[in-house]
PDB file of C-alpha atoms in Angstrom:
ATOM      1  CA  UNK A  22     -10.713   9.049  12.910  1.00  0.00           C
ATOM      2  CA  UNK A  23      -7.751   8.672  10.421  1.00  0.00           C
ATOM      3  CA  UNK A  24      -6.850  10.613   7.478  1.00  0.00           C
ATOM      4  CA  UNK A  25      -4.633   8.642   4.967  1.00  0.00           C
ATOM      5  CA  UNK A  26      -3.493  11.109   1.854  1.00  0.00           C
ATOM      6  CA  UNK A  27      -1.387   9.452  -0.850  1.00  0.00           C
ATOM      7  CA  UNK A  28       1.550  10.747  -3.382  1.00  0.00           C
ATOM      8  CA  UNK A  29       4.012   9.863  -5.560  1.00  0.00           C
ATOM      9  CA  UNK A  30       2.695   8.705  -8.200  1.00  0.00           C
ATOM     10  CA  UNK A  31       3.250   9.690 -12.045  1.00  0.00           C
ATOM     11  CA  UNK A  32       3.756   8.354 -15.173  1.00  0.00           C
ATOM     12  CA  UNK A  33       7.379   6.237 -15.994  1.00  0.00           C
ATOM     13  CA  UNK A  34       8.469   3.942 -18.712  1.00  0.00           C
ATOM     14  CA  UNK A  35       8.801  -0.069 -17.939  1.00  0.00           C
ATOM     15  CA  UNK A  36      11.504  -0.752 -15.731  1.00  0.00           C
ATOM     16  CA  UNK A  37      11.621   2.648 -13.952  1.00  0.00           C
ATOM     17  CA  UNK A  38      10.864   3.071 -10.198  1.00  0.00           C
ATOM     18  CA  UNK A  39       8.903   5.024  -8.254  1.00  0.00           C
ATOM     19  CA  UNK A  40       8.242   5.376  -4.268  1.00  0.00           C
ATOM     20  CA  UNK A  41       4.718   5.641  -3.340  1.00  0.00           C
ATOM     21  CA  UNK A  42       4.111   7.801   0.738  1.00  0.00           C
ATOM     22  CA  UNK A  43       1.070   7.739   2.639  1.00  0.00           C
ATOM     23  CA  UNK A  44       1.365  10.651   5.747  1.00  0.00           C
ATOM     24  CA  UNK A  45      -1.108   8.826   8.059  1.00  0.00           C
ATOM     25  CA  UNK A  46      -2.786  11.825  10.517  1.00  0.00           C
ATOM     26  CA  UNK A  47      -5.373  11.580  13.572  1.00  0.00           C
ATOM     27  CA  UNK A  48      -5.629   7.911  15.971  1.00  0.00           C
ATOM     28  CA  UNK A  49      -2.244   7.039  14.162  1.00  0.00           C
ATOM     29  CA  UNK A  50      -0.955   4.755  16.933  1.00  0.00           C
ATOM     30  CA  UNK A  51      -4.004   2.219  16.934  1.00  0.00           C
ATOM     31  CA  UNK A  52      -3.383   1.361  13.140  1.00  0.00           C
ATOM     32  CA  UNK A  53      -1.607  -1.643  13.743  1.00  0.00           C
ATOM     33  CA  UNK A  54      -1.732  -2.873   9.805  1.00  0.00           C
ATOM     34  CA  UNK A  55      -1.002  -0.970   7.202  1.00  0.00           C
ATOM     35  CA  UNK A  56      -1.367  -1.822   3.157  1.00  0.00           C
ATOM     36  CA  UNK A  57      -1.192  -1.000  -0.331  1.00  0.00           C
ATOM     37  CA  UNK A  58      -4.075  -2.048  -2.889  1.00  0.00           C
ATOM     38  CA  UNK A  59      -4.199  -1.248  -5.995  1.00  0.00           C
ATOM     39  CA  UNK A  60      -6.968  -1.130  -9.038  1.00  0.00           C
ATOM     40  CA  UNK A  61      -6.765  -0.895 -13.069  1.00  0.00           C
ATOM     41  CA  UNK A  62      -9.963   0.481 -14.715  1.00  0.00           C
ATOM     42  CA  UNK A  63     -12.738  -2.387 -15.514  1.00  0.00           C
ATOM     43  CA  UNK A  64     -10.690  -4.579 -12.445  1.00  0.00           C
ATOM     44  CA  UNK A  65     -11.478  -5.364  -8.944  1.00  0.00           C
ATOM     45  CA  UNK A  66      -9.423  -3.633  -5.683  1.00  0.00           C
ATOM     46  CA  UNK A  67      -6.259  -6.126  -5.451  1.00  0.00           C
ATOM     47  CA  UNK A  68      -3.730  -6.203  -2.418  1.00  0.00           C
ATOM     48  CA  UNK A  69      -0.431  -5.199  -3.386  1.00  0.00           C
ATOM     49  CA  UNK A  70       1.428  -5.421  -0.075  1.00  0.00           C
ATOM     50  CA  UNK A  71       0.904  -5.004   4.027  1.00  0.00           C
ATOM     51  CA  UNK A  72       2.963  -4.587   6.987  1.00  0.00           C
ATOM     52  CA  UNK A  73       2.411  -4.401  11.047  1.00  0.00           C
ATOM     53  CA  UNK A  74       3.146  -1.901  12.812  1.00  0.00           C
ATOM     54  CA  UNK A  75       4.748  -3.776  15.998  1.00  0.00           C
ATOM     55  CA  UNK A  76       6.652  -6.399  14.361  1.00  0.00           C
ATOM     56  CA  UNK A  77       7.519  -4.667  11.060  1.00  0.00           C
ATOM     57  CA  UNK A  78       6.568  -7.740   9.184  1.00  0.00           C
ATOM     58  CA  UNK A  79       5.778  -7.446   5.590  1.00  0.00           C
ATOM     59  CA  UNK A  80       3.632  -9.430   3.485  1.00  0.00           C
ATOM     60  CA  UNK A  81       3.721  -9.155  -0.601  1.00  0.00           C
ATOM     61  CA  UNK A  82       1.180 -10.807  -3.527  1.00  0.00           C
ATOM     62  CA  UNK A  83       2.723 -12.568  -5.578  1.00  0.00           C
ATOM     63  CA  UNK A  84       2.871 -10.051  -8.886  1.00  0.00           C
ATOM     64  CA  UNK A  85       4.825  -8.118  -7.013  1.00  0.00           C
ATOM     65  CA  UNK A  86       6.947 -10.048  -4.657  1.00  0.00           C
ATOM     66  CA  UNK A  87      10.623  -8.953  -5.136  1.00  0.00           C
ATOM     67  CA  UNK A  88      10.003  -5.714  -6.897  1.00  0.00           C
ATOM     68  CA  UNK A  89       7.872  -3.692  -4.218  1.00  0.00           C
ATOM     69  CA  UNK A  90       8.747  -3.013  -0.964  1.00  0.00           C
ATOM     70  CA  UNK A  91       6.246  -1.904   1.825  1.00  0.00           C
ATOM     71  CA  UNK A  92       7.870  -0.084   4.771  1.00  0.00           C
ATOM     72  CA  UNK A  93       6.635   2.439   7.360  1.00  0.00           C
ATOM     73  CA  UNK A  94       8.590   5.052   9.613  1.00  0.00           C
ATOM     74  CA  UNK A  95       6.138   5.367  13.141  1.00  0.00           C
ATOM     75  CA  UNK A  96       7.858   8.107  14.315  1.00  0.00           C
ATOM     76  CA  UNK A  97       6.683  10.337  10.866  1.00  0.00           C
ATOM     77  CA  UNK A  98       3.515   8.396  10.532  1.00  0.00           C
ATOM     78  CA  UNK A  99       4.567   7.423   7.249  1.00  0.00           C
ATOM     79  CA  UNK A 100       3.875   4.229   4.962  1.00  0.00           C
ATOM     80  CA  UNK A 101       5.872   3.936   1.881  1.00  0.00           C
ATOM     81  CA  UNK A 102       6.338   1.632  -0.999  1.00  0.00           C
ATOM     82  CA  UNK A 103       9.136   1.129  -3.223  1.00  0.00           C
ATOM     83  CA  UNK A 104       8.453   0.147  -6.619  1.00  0.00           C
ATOM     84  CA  UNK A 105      10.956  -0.915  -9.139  1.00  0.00           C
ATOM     85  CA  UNK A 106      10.779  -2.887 -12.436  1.00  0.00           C
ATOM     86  CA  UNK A 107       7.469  -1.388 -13.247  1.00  0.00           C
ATOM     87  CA  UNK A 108       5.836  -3.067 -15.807  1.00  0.00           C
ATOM     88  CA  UNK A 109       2.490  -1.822 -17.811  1.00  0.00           C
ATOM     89  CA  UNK A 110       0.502  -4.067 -15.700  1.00  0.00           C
ATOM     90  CA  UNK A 111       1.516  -2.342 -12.701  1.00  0.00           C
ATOM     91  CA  UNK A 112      -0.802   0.993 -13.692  1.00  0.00           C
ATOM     92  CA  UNK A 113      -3.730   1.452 -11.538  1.00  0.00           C
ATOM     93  CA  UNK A 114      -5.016   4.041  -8.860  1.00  0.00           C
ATOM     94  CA  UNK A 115      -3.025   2.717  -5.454  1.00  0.00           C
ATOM     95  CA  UNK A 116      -4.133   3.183  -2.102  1.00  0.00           C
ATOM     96  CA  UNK A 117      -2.896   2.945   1.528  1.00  0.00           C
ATOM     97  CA  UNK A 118      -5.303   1.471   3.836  1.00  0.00           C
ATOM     98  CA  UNK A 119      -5.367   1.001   7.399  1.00  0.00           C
ATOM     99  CA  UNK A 120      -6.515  -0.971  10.269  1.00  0.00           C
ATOM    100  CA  UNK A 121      -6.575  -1.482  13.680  1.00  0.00           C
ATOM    101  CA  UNK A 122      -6.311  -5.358  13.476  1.00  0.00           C
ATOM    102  CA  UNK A 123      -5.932  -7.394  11.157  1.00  0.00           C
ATOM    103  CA  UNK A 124      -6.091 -11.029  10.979  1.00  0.00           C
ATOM    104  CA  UNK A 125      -2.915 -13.042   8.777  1.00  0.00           C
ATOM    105  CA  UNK A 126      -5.859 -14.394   7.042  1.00  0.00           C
ATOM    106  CA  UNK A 127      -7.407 -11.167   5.986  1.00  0.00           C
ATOM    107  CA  UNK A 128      -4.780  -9.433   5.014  1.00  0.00           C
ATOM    108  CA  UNK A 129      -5.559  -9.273   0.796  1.00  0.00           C
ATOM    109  CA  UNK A 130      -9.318  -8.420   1.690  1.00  0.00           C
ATOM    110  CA  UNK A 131      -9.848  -4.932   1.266  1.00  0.00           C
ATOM    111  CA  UNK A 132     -12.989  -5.245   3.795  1.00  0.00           C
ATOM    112  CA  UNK A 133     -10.587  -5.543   6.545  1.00  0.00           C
ATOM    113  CA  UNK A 134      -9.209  -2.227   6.060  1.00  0.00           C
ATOM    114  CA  UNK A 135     -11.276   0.328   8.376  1.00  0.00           C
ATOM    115  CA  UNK A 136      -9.230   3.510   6.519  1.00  0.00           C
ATOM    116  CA  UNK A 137      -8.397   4.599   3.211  1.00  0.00           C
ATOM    117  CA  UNK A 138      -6.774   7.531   1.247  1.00  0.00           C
ATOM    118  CA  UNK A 139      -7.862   8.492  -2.071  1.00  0.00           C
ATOM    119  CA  UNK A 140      -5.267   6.982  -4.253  1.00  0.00           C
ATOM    120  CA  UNK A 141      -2.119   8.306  -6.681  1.00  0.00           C
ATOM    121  CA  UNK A 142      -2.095   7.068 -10.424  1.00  0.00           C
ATOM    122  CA  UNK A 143       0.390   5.369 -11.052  1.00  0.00           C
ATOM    123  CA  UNK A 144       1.098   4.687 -15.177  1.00  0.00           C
ATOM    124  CA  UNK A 145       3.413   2.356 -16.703  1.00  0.00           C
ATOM    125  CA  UNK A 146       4.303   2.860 -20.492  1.00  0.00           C
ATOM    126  CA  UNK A 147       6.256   0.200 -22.402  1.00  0.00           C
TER     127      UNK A 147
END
């Protein structure tokens, strides 16, 4: 079992940054991937960013490549993500997600994610 529990979210004005953790607890070394989503009321689950746990790689969608940045420290079980430039379409509930495997392919499907915290609002005023 894993136990993902989210913070740092809040409310900011457009341009402002904020740094989303995730403290990851229980089988922590067999999540090998490791990812953001996010959702907006009346909108589906959408990936926001991913990154392996061996190689460190990172992988970004496109709305937010170049503002966001997904990193993760093993040694405090800890998944972060740097947001800056927020814009009002960046508001929605986001969620860290884990796995123990996933495929390049598979990454932006949220049905390859085995784990999931409960989410920190995150709201974007212009």
């Amino acid at each position: 079992q894993v136990n993902l529990v989210e913070s740092g979210g809040g409310a900011v004005q457009t341009g402002e940054s904020l740094r989303l953790s995730c403290v990851v607890s229980g089988r922590t070394s067999r999540q090998d991937t490791m990812a953001w989503f996010r959702q907006a009321p009346g909108k589906e689950r959408e990936f926001v960013a991913a990154i392996f746990r061996n190689t460190g790689r990172t992988y970004y969608s496109d709305d937010v490549k170049g503002r966001f940045t997904i990193s993760r420290d093993n040694s405090k079980n800890m998944l972060y993500l740097q947001m800056n430039s927020l814009q009002p379409e960046d508001s929605a509930v986001y969620s860290c997600a884990s796995s123990s495997t996933v495929i390049l392919s598979s990454l932006g499907s949220h049905e390859s994610y085995a784990y999931w915290g409960q989410g920190t609002q995150v709201t974007v005023s212009s």
